[in-house]
Amino acid sequence: MRCMPRTTHSIAPSGVSYMLEDRKMMRLFPELFSQHDFYHWRTILRSVSGFDVYRKVYRDVIHPERVAELLILRADMPRSLHACLNEVANNISMVSDDRSLESYRRAGKLCAEMEFNRIEEILANGLHAYLTQFLDRVNKIGASISREFLIPN
């Protein structure tokens, strides 16, 4: 039994919710993040069809930092945030014209930042803060797409 609920955050750029732990919780309550969490992390990975990918990429026991890296930064993991954002940028580029440059610019900028991010930097600054900022930026991309493609002039 856990004495404190887990801190989770839901993101759904591809319709899949990812539950990720905040690093601060791991530092404050290390006893909650023991080897018994294997089942929790395995369930998260399986929910996004990532368990087998994780085993092939890392060939090691499940570590929360690696799960976060796989689900956020790995463009070769189809349901990662990076892969989903690449799809958004590609789709915008296929239908873009002169009036949709802002959407493409925002998506491309965020893709470039994700390409060169490191999970260590994200975790050092706080996973929750990173995901919140990411969601804000994705919402701005969505609003830009709505203005440029869906709302008639």
Coordinates of C-alpha atoms in Angstrom, one line a residue, residues 22-24 27 117-130:
D22 CA 7.8 13.8 -11.3
R23 CA 11.4 13.5 -10.4
K24 CA 10.9 15.5 -7.2
R27 CA 13.8 12.3 -4.4
N117 CA 16.9 17.9 -25.7
R118 CA 18.4 15.5 -23.2
I119 CA 16.4 13.7 -20.6
E120 CA 18.9 14.7 -17.9
E121 CA 18.2 18.4 -18.6
I122 CA 14.4 17.8 -18.5
L123 CA 14.6 15.9 -15.2
A124 CA 17.0 18.4 -13.7
N125 CA 14.5 21.2 -14.4
G126 CA 11.5 19.2 -13.4
L127 CA 9.5 16.8 -15.5
H128 CA 6.2 18.3 -14.5
A129 CA 7.3 21.8 -15.5
Y130 CA 8.6 20.5 -18.8

